[in-house]
PDB file of C-alpha atoms and ligand atoms in Angstrom:
ATOM      1  CA  MET A   1     -10.466  -9.479  11.765  1.00  0.00           C
ATOM      2  CA  ALA A   2     -12.469  -6.404  10.811  1.00  0.00           C
ATOM      3  CA  LEU A   3     -12.099  -6.287   7.019  1.00  0.00           C
ATOM      4  CA  THR A   4     -13.370  -8.619   4.335  1.00  0.00           C
ATOM      5  CA  VAL A   5     -11.011 -10.592   2.117  1.00  0.00           C
ATOM      6  CA  ASP A   6     -12.000  -8.386  -0.837  1.00  0.00           C
ATOM      7  CA  VAL A   7     -11.136  -5.182   1.020  1.00  0.00           C
ATOM      8  CA  ILE A   8      -7.797  -6.665   2.147  1.00  0.00           C
ATOM      9  CA  GLU A   9      -6.932  -7.547  -1.457  1.00  0.00           C
ATOM     10  CA  GLN A  10      -7.963  -4.086  -2.666  1.00  0.00           C
ATOM     11  CA  LEU A  11      -5.830  -2.311  -0.038  1.00  0.00           C
ATOM     12  CA  ALA A  12      -2.886  -4.578  -0.875  1.00  0.00           C
ATOM     13  CA  ALA A  13      -3.274  -3.675  -4.565  1.00  0.00           C
ATOM     14  CA  GLU A  14      -3.270   0.060  -3.699  1.00  0.00           C
ATOM     15  CA  LEU A  15      -0.150  -0.173  -1.532  1.00  0.00           C
ATOM     16  CA  ASP A  16       1.614  -2.411  -4.035  1.00  0.00           C
ATOM     17  CA  ALA A  17       0.871   0.044  -6.860  1.00  0.00           C
ATOM     18  CA  ALA A  18       2.051   3.004  -4.750  1.00  0.00           C
ATOM     19  CA  HIS A  19       5.330   1.183  -4.114  1.00  0.00           C
ATOM     20  CA  GLN A  20       5.839   0.329  -7.792  1.00  0.00           C
ATOM     21  CA  GLU A  21       4.911   3.819  -8.979  1.00  0.00           C
ATOM     22  CA  ARG A  22       6.779   5.622  -6.170  1.00  0.00           C
ATOM     23  CA  ARG A  23       3.859   7.737  -5.104  1.00  0.00           C
ATOM     24  CA  GLU A  24       2.414   8.582  -1.724  1.00  0.00           C
ATOM     25  CA  ILE A  25      -1.045   7.584  -0.590  1.00  0.00           C
ATOM     26  CA  VAL A  26      -2.986   8.472   2.559  1.00  0.00           C
ATOM     27  CA  LYS A  27      -2.411   5.993   5.370  1.00  0.00           C
ATOM     28  CA  ILE A  28      -4.983   3.262   5.057  1.00  0.00           C
ATOM     29  CA  THR A  29      -6.534   3.697   8.508  1.00  0.00           C
ATOM     30  CA  GLU A  30      -7.846   7.112   7.319  1.00  0.00           C
ATOM     31  CA  ASN A  31     -10.457   5.282   5.241  1.00  0.00           C
ATOM     32  CA  GLN A  32     -10.498   2.012   7.210  1.00  0.00           C
ATOM     33  CA  PRO A  33     -10.442   3.020  10.893  1.00  0.00           C
ATOM     34  CA  ALA A  34     -11.615  -0.470  11.961  1.00  0.00           C
ATOM     35  CA  LEU A  35      -8.544  -2.166  10.489  1.00  0.00           C
ATOM     36  CA  ASP A  36      -6.880  -4.319  13.155  1.00  0.00           C
ATOM     37  CA  GLU A  37      -3.409  -5.867  13.454  1.00  0.00           C
ATOM     38  CA  LYS A  38      -4.460  -9.154  11.869  1.00  0.00           C
ATOM     39  CA  ASP A  39      -5.930  -7.295   8.881  1.00  0.00           C
ATOM     40  CA  ALA A  40      -2.690  -5.315   8.604  1.00  0.00           C
ATOM     41  CA  TYR A  41      -0.534  -8.465   8.392  1.00  0.00           C
ATOM     42  CA  ASP A  42      -3.054 -10.013   5.982  1.00  0.00           C
ATOM     43  CA  ILE A  43      -2.599  -6.967   3.702  1.00  0.00           C
ATOM     44  CA  GLN A  44       1.193  -7.286   3.977  1.00  0.00           C
ATOM     45  CA  TYR A  45       0.991 -10.998   3.094  1.00  0.00           C
ATOM     46  CA  ALA A  46      -1.265 -10.178   0.128  1.00  0.00           C
ATOM     47  CA  ILE A  47       1.374  -7.690  -1.085  1.00  0.00           C
ATOM     48  CA  ARG A  48       3.993 -10.414  -0.727  1.00  0.00           C
ATOM     49  CA  ARG A  49       1.874 -12.817  -2.838  1.00  0.00           C
ATOM     50  CA  ARG A  50       1.520 -10.121  -5.510  1.00  0.00           C
ATOM     51  CA  ARG A  51       5.282  -9.568  -5.639  1.00  0.00           C
ATOM     52  CA  LEU A  52       6.001 -13.312  -5.813  1.00  0.00           C
ATOM     53  CA  ALA A  53       3.408 -13.664  -8.602  1.00  0.00           C
ATOM     54  CA  ARG A  54       5.440 -11.085 -10.575  1.00  0.00           C
ATOM     55  CA  GLY A  55       8.515 -13.304 -10.254  1.00  0.00           C
ATOM     56  CA  HIS A  56      10.254 -11.786  -7.223  1.00  0.00           C
ATOM     57  CA  ARG A  57      11.751 -14.009  -4.544  1.00  0.00           C
ATOM     58  CA  VAL A  58      11.821 -13.449  -0.800  1.00  0.00           C
ATOM     59  CA  ALA A  59      15.371 -12.463   0.219  1.00  0.00           C
ATOM     60  CA  GLY A  60      14.716 -12.318   3.950  1.00  0.00           C
ATOM     61  CA  LEU A  61      12.597 -11.015   6.790  1.00  0.00           C
ATOM     62  CA  LYS A  62      12.982  -7.957   8.972  1.00  0.00           C
ATOM     63  CA  MET A  63      11.969  -6.828  12.405  1.00  0.00           C
ATOM     64  CA  GLY A  64      11.102  -3.185  12.911  1.00  0.00           C
ATOM     65  CA  LEU A  65      10.664  -0.886  15.894  1.00  0.00           C
ATOM     66  CA  THR A  66      12.826  -3.086  18.102  1.00  0.00           C
ATOM     67  CA  SER A  67      14.686  -0.204  19.744  1.00  0.00           C
ATOM     68  CA  ARG A  68      13.416   2.477  22.118  1.00  0.00           C
ATOM     69  CA  ALA A  69      14.830   5.134  19.742  1.00  0.00           C
ATOM     70  CA  LYS A  70      12.724   3.813  16.847  1.00  0.00           C
ATOM     71  CA  MET A  71       9.599   3.338  18.929  1.00  0.00           C
ATOM     72  CA  LYS A  72       9.916   6.899  20.205  1.00  0.00           C
ATOM     73  CA  GLN A  73      10.626   8.271  16.731  1.00  0.00           C
ATOM     74  CA  MET A  74       7.514   6.584  15.344  1.00  0.00           C
ATOM     75  CA  GLY A  75       5.325   7.000  18.438  1.00  0.00           C
ATOM     76  CA  VAL A  76       4.560   3.277  18.717  1.00  0.00           C
ATOM     77  CA  GLU A  77       5.271   0.632  21.327  1.00  0.00           C
ATOM     78  CA  LYS A  78       5.475  -2.787  19.725  1.00  0.00           C
ATOM     79  CA  PRO A  79       7.932  -4.463  17.329  1.00  0.00           C
ATOM     80  CA  ILE A  80       6.621  -5.444  13.927  1.00  0.00           C
ATOM     81  CA  PHE A  81       7.908  -7.595  11.042  1.00  0.00           C
ATOM     82  CA  GLY A  82       8.020  -7.447   7.272  1.00  0.00           C
ATOM     83  CA  PHE A  83       9.679  -9.093   4.292  1.00  0.00           C
ATOM     84  CA  MET A  84      12.276  -8.161   1.678  1.00  0.00           C
ATOM     85  CA  THR A  85      12.442  -9.373  -1.905  1.00  0.00           C
ATOM     86  CA  GLU A  86      15.701  -9.855  -3.779  1.00  0.00           C
ATOM     87  CA  ASP A  87      15.243  -6.652  -5.805  1.00  0.00           C
ATOM     88  CA  PHE A  88      15.588  -4.640  -2.539  1.00  0.00           C
ATOM     89  CA  ALA A  89      19.246  -5.716  -2.285  1.00  0.00           C
ATOM     90  CA  LEU A  90      21.879  -2.952  -2.576  1.00  0.00           C
ATOM     91  CA  ALA A  91      25.545  -3.800  -2.959  1.00  0.00           C
ATOM     92  CA  PRO A  92      27.718  -2.359  -0.169  1.00  0.00           C
ATOM     93  CA  GLY A  93      29.342   0.824  -1.489  1.00  0.00           C
ATOM     94  CA  ALA A  94      26.745   1.128  -4.274  1.00  0.00           C
ATOM     95  CA  GLU A  95      25.441   4.338  -5.804  1.00  0.00           C
ATOM     96  CA  VAL A  96      21.718   4.448  -5.085  1.00  0.00           C
ATOM     97  CA  PRO A  97      19.458   6.673  -7.229  1.00  0.00           C
ATOM     98  CA  VAL A  98      17.226   8.580  -4.792  1.00  0.00           C
ATOM     99  CA  GLY A  99      14.587   8.910  -7.523  1.00  0.00           C
ATOM    100  CA  ARG A 100      13.731   5.252  -7.035  1.00  0.00           C
ATOM    101  CA  TYR A 101      12.161   6.123  -3.684  1.00  0.00           C
ATOM    102  CA  ILE A 102       9.553   8.492  -2.261  1.00  0.00           C
ATOM    103  CA  HIS A 103      11.258   9.741   0.918  1.00  0.00           C
ATOM    104  CA  PRO A 104      14.178   7.427   1.713  1.00  0.00           C
ATOM    105  CA  SER A 105      15.918   7.132   5.036  1.00  0.00           C
ATOM    106  CA  VAL A 106      18.535   4.718   6.336  1.00  0.00           C
ATOM    107  CA  GLU A 107      19.240   2.971   9.610  1.00  0.00           C
ATOM    108  CA  PRO A 108      21.963   0.716  11.059  1.00  0.00           C
ATOM    109  CA  GLU A 109      21.143  -2.955  11.570  1.00  0.00           C
ATOM    110  CA  ILE A 110      22.698  -6.201  12.753  1.00  0.00           C
ATOM    111  CA  VAL A 111      21.934  -8.884  10.163  1.00  0.00           C
ATOM    112  CA  PHE A 112      21.583 -12.595  11.002  1.00  0.00           C
ATOM    113  CA  VAL A 113      21.700 -15.540   8.642  1.00  0.00           C
ATOM    114  CA  THR A 114      20.337 -18.682  10.269  1.00  0.00           C
ATOM    115  CA  ARG A 115      20.897 -22.369   9.488  1.00  0.00           C
ATOM    116  CA  PRO A 116      18.016 -24.633  10.671  1.00  0.00           C
ATOM    117  CA  ALA A 117      14.409 -23.495  10.838  1.00  0.00           C
ATOM    118  CA  LEU A 118      13.394 -21.812  14.106  1.00  0.00           C
ATOM    119  CA  ARG A 119       9.956 -22.431  15.529  1.00  0.00           C
ATOM    120  CA  GLY A 120       8.156 -20.675  18.390  1.00  0.00           C
ATOM    121  CA  PRO A 121       6.553 -20.320  20.804  1.00  0.00           C
ATOM    122  CA  GLY A 122       9.306 -20.277  23.370  1.00  0.00           C
ATOM    123  CA  CYS A 123      12.155 -19.481  20.990  1.00  0.00           C
ATOM    124  CA  HIS A 124      14.847 -17.521  22.870  1.00  0.00           C
ATOM    125  CA  ALA A 125      18.111 -15.728  22.149  1.00  0.00           C
ATOM    126  CA  ALA A 126      20.280 -18.721  23.092  1.00  0.00           C
ATOM    127  CA  SER A 127      18.571 -21.022  20.586  1.00  0.00           C
ATOM    128  CA  VAL A 128      18.934 -18.292  17.958  1.00  0.00           C
ATOM    129  CA  LEU A 129      22.690 -18.013  18.624  1.00  0.00           C
ATOM    130  CA  ALA A 130      23.038 -21.813  18.385  1.00  0.00           C
ATOM    131  CA  ALA A 131      21.166 -21.762  15.054  1.00  0.00           C
ATOM    132  CA  THR A 132      22.998 -18.789  13.515  1.00  0.00           C
ATOM    133  CA  ASP A 133      25.297 -19.264  10.551  1.00  0.00           C
ATOM    134  CA  PHE A 134      26.793 -15.757  10.681  1.00  0.00           C
ATOM    135  CA  VAL A 135      26.098 -12.124  11.537  1.00  0.00           C
ATOM    136  CA  ALA A 136      27.043  -9.002   9.567  1.00  0.00           C
ATOM    137  CA  ALA A 137      26.502  -5.237   9.654  1.00  0.00           C
ATOM    138  CA  GLY A 138      23.756  -3.894   7.420  1.00  0.00           C
ATOM    139  CA  ILE A 139      22.027  -0.698   6.342  1.00  0.00           C
ATOM    140  CA  GLU A 140      18.269  -0.773   5.857  1.00  0.00           C
ATOM    141  CA  LEU A 141      16.713   1.718   3.460  1.00  0.00           C
ATOM    142  CA  LEU A 142      13.198   2.653   4.551  1.00  0.00           C
ATOM    143  CA  ASP A 143      10.621   4.333   2.338  1.00  0.00           C
ATOM    144  CA  SER A 144       7.093   4.747   3.591  1.00  0.00           C
ATOM    145  CA  ARG A 145       4.432   4.770   0.917  1.00  0.00           C
ATOM    146  CA  TYR A 146       2.395   7.080   3.152  1.00  0.00           C
ATOM    147  CA  ARG A 147       2.081  10.830   2.745  1.00  0.00           C
ATOM    148  CA  ASP A 148       4.706  12.736   4.745  1.00  0.00           C
ATOM    149  CA  PHE A 149       6.032   9.448   6.213  1.00  0.00           C
ATOM    150  CA  LYS A 150       3.122   9.596   8.699  1.00  0.00           C
ATOM    151  CA  PHE A 151       1.408   6.422   9.866  1.00  0.00           C
ATOM    152  CA  ASP A 152       0.117   4.412  12.800  1.00  0.00           C
ATOM    153  CA  LEU A 153       1.185   0.899  13.770  1.00  0.00           C
ATOM    154  CA  ASN A 154      -1.386  -1.024  11.704  1.00  0.00           C
ATOM    155  CA  SER A 155      -0.877   1.171   8.633  1.00  0.00           C
ATOM    156  CA  VAL A 156       2.889   0.605   8.674  1.00  0.00           C
ATOM    157  CA  ILE A 157       2.493  -3.165   9.172  1.00  0.00           C
ATOM    158  CA  ALA A 158       0.267  -3.237   6.074  1.00  0.00           C
ATOM    159  CA  ASP A 159       2.882  -1.185   4.176  1.00  0.00           C
ATOM    160  CA  ASN A 160       5.432  -3.950   4.779  1.00  0.00           C
ATOM    161  CA  THR A 161       7.084  -1.926   7.569  1.00  0.00           C
ATOM    162  CA  SER A 162       8.378   0.656   5.041  1.00  0.00           C
ATOM    163  CA  ALA A 163      10.794  -1.952   3.616  1.00  0.00           C
ATOM    164  CA  ALA A 164      12.495  -0.735   0.435  1.00  0.00           C
ATOM    165  CA  GLY A 165      16.182  -1.729   0.420  1.00  0.00           C
ATOM    166  CA  PHE A 166      19.038  -3.292   2.334  1.00  0.00           C
ATOM    167  CA  ALA A 167      22.819  -3.557   2.074  1.00  0.00           C
ATOM    168  CA  VAL A 168      24.702  -6.274   3.958  1.00  0.00           C
ATOM    169  CA  GLY A 169      28.405  -5.820   4.700  1.00  0.00           C
ATOM    170  CA  ASP A 170      30.856  -8.439   3.497  1.00  0.00           C
ATOM    171  CA  CYS A 171      32.608  -8.938   6.865  1.00  0.00           C
ATOM    172  CA  VAL A 172      30.791 -11.906   8.398  1.00  0.00           C
ATOM    173  CA  ARG A 173      31.376 -13.300  11.889  1.00  0.00           C
ATOM    174  CA  ASP A 174      30.290 -16.179  14.051  1.00  0.00           C
ATOM    175  CA  ALA A 175      27.648 -14.691  16.394  1.00  0.00           C
ATOM    176  CA  ARG A 176      28.935 -16.767  19.315  1.00  0.00           C
ATOM    177  CA  GLU A 177      32.355 -15.093  19.122  1.00  0.00           C
ATOM    178  CA  LEU A 178      30.899 -11.620  19.611  1.00  0.00           C
ATOM    179  CA  ASP A 179      29.162  -9.889  22.490  1.00  0.00           C
ATOM    180  CA  LEU A 180      26.310  -8.579  20.372  1.00  0.00           C
ATOM    181  CA  ALA A 181      24.885  -6.452  23.194  1.00  0.00           C
ATOM    182  CA  THR A 182      28.019  -4.322  23.600  1.00  0.00           C
ATOM    183  CA  LEU A 183      28.836  -4.098  19.889  1.00  0.00           C
ATOM    184  CA  GLY A 184      29.502  -0.409  19.224  1.00  0.00           C
ATOM    185  CA  VAL A 185      27.811   1.289  16.272  1.00  0.00           C
ATOM    186  CA  VAL A 186      28.760   4.604  14.658  1.00  0.00           C
ATOM    187  CA  PHE A 187      26.629   5.963  11.812  1.00  0.00           C
ATOM    188  CA  GLU A 188      28.069   8.737   9.629  1.00  0.00           C
ATOM    189  CA  LYS A 189      26.548  10.954   6.972  1.00  0.00           C
ATOM    190  CA  ASN A 190      28.855  12.977   4.760  1.00  0.00           C
ATOM    191  CA  GLY A 191      31.779  12.293   7.085  1.00  0.00           C
ATOM    192  CA  GLU A 192      29.997  13.464  10.246  1.00  0.00           C
ATOM    193  CA  ILE A 193      28.731  11.214  13.014  1.00  0.00           C
ATOM    194  CA  VAL A 194      24.917  11.430  13.047  1.00  0.00           C
ATOM    195  CA  ALA A 195      24.067   8.587  15.445  1.00  0.00           C
ATOM    196  CA  VAL A 196      25.810   6.193  17.819  1.00  0.00           C
ATOM    197  CA  GLY A 197      24.544   3.118  19.601  1.00  0.00           C
ATOM    198  CA  ALA A 198      25.170  -0.448  20.684  1.00  0.00           C
ATOM    199  CA  GLY A 199      23.613  -3.802  19.852  1.00  0.00           C
ATOM    200  CA  ALA A 200      21.751  -3.780  23.170  1.00  0.00           C
ATOM    201  CA  ALA A 201      19.477  -1.059  21.771  1.00  0.00           C
ATOM    202  CA  VAL A 202      17.699  -3.906  19.939  1.00  0.00           C
ATOM    203  CA  LEU A 203      15.661  -5.637  22.655  1.00  0.00           C
ATOM    204  CA  GLY A 204      18.760  -6.012  24.832  1.00  0.00           C
ATOM    205  CA  ASN A 205      20.463  -8.216  22.223  1.00  0.00           C
ATOM    206  CA  PRO A 206      19.762  -8.492  18.463  1.00  0.00           C
ATOM    207  CA  ALA A 207      19.444 -12.290  18.888  1.00  0.00           C
ATOM    208  CA  ALA A 208      16.332 -11.593  21.000  1.00  0.00           C
ATOM    209  CA  SER A 209      14.812  -9.863  17.975  1.00  0.00           C
ATOM    210  CA  VAL A 210      15.228 -13.018  15.871  1.00  0.00           C
ATOM    211  CA  ALA A 211      13.670 -15.080  18.688  1.00  0.00           C
ATOM    212  CA  MET A 212      10.755 -12.658  18.897  1.00  0.00           C
ATOM    213  CA  LEU A 213      10.240 -12.973  15.149  1.00  0.00           C
ATOM    214  CA  ALA A 214      10.101 -16.784  15.414  1.00  0.00           C
ATOM    215  CA  ASN A 215       7.531 -16.409  18.204  1.00  0.00           C
ATOM    216  CA  MET A 216       5.454 -13.872  16.244  1.00  0.00           C
ATOM    217  CA  LEU A 217       5.468 -16.166  13.191  1.00  0.00           C
ATOM    218  CA  ALA A 218       4.322 -19.049  15.405  1.00  0.00           C
ATOM    219  CA  GLU A 219       1.187 -17.036  16.207  1.00  0.00           C
ATOM    220  CA  ARG A 220       0.395 -17.348  12.500  1.00  0.00           C
ATOM    221  CA  GLY A 221       1.281 -21.067  12.472  1.00  0.00           C
ATOM    222  CA  GLU A 222       4.566 -20.367  10.651  1.00  0.00           C
ATOM    223  CA  GLU A 223       8.247 -20.939  11.354  1.00  0.00           C
ATOM    224  CA  LEU A 224      11.377 -19.032  10.439  1.00  0.00           C
ATOM    225  CA  PRO A 225      12.612 -20.987   7.419  1.00  0.00           C
ATOM    226  CA  ALA A 226      16.076 -22.589   7.378  1.00  0.00           C
ATOM    227  CA  GLY A 227      18.718 -20.314   5.867  1.00  0.00           C
ATOM    228  CA  SER A 228      16.822 -17.073   6.580  1.00  0.00           C
ATOM    229  CA  MET A 229      18.405 -13.634   6.351  1.00  0.00           C
ATOM    230  CA  LEU A 230      17.047 -11.319   9.032  1.00  0.00           C
ATOM    231  CA  LEU A 231      17.347  -7.629   9.734  1.00  0.00           C
ATOM    232  CA  THR A 232      16.926  -7.300  13.492  1.00  0.00           C
ATOM    233  CA  GLY A 233      15.815  -3.646  13.606  1.00  0.00           C
ATOM    234  CA  GLY A 234      17.350  -0.178  13.554  1.00  0.00           C
ATOM    235  CA  ILE A 235      19.837   0.416  16.373  1.00  0.00           C
ATOM    236  CA  THR A 236      19.402   4.200  16.169  1.00  0.00           C
ATOM    237  CA  GLU A 237      16.803   6.505  14.685  1.00  0.00           C
ATOM    238  CA  ALA A 238      16.555   6.518  10.882  1.00  0.00           C
ATOM    239  CA  ILE A 239      18.427   9.256   8.975  1.00  0.00           C
ATOM    240  CA  ALA A 240      16.876  10.934   5.902  1.00  0.00           C
ATOM    241  CA  VAL A 241      19.019  10.909   2.749  1.00  0.00           C
ATOM    242  CA  ALA A 242      19.108  13.117  -0.354  1.00  0.00           C
ATOM    243  CA  PRO A 243      21.122  13.139  -3.595  1.00  0.00           C
ATOM    244  CA  GLY A 244      24.809  13.731  -2.847  1.00  0.00           C
ATOM    245  CA  ASP A 245      24.708  12.096   0.581  1.00  0.00           C
ATOM    246  CA  HIS A 246      27.185   9.384   1.547  1.00  0.00           C
ATOM    247  CA  VAL A 247      26.379   7.223   4.567  1.00  0.00           C
ATOM    248  CA  CYS A 248      28.820   4.927   6.305  1.00  0.00           C
ATOM    249  CA  LEU A 249      27.993   2.482   9.084  1.00  0.00           C
ATOM    250  CA  ARG A 250      30.835   1.288  11.297  1.00  0.00           C
ATOM    251  CA  VAL A 251      30.031  -1.646  13.543  1.00  0.00           C
ATOM    252  CA  GLN A 252      32.693  -2.883  15.952  1.00  0.00           C
ATOM    253  CA  ASN A 253      34.235  -6.155  14.715  1.00  0.00           C
ATOM    254  CA  LEU A 254      31.975  -6.189  11.656  1.00  0.00           C
ATOM    255  CA  GLY A 255      33.618  -3.610   9.416  1.00  0.00           C
ATOM    256  CA  PRO A 256      32.094  -0.682   7.540  1.00  0.00           C
ATOM    257  CA  VAL A 257      29.163  -0.652   5.107  1.00  0.00           C
ATOM    258  CA  SER A 258      28.458   2.426   3.007  1.00  0.00           C
ATOM    259  CA  LEU A 259      26.037   3.732   0.390  1.00  0.00           C
ATOM    260  CA  ARG A 260      26.196   6.814  -1.834  1.00  0.00           C
ATOM    261  CA  PHE A 261      22.976   8.520  -2.908  1.00  0.00           C
ATOM    262  CA  VAL A 262      22.806  10.022  -6.398  1.00  0.00           C
ATOM    263  CA  PRO A 263      20.045  11.914  -8.271  1.00  0.00           C
TER     264      PRO A 263
HETATM  265  O1  0L1 B   1      12.556  -1.211  10.120  1.00  0.00           O
HETATM  266  C1  0L1 B   1      11.854  -0.504  10.822  1.00  0.00           C
HETATM  267  O2  0L1 B   1      12.120  -0.261  12.015  1.00  0.00           O
HETATM  268  C2  0L1 B   1      10.643   0.114  10.196  1.00  0.00           C
HETATM  269  C3  0L1 B   1       9.551   0.258  11.134  1.00  0.00           C
HETATM  270  C4  0L1 B   1       8.759   1.479  11.023  1.00  0.00           C
HETATM  271  C5  0L1 B   1       8.635   2.063   9.720  1.00  0.00           C
HETATM  272  C6  0L1 B   1       9.578   3.148   9.446  1.00  0.00           C
HETATM  273  O3  0L1 B   1      10.430   3.488  10.273  1.00  0.00           O
HETATM  274  O4  0L1 B   1       9.460   3.666   8.346  1.00  0.00           O
HETATM  275 MG1   MG B   2      14.889  -1.549  10.081  1.00  0.00          MG
END
């Protein structure tokens, strides 16, 4: 840990305000080059406490940078996790005002909802599948609070992994009935295919992403709570959206999920 508790709280307040006011700030490592990964998660957790103190509730957790495409796009090499509050939820098919965000982009996800708590270390994909209530297709809406969407790994961890919104499709399936690795994914924008992929893009199997999250939480002495909703990470690169855009995600056996972006 390189930063003091006071500095962590101050940086959390700055990022939290930038999110609420929809304005960009310089990535925090510009002014705090010594910031390490533990500091970054401490800032993210301080932001979470601030949101909960304002009356929000945690809707779920997310893994980020779990696919090679995402790691390459962002120039980083390690998965990260963040949280989502209930006000991030977008109804499938909803009209989403772009003005609510700074520079929104969207990415296709496999969503898990678990039953019992999962505790690492040593959690693996098979125990995740045994503990899963259902899986669904989802779209994550990302919105970095950093100028020009430019950041390094610790800055983006502190900024709650760019979490801003999510839509979960209403076709739910038993994870054990599907081969999640070979699940085909087609992502369309304005009727044109902009990205294709398969579940295996996420750490070989999206269930492995949930297991990794349980193991990462264990490093902080935490478990994945019972009944968690989890975004396992973008299967393809993220796609920027602007007013007038319509995006539609088609995941094999899990039905379509769409969003329309309006001014
Ligand atoms: O969900 C994610 O993969 C986000 C991780 C990196 C942040 C971003 O892409 O904005
Ligand atoms: Mg994501």
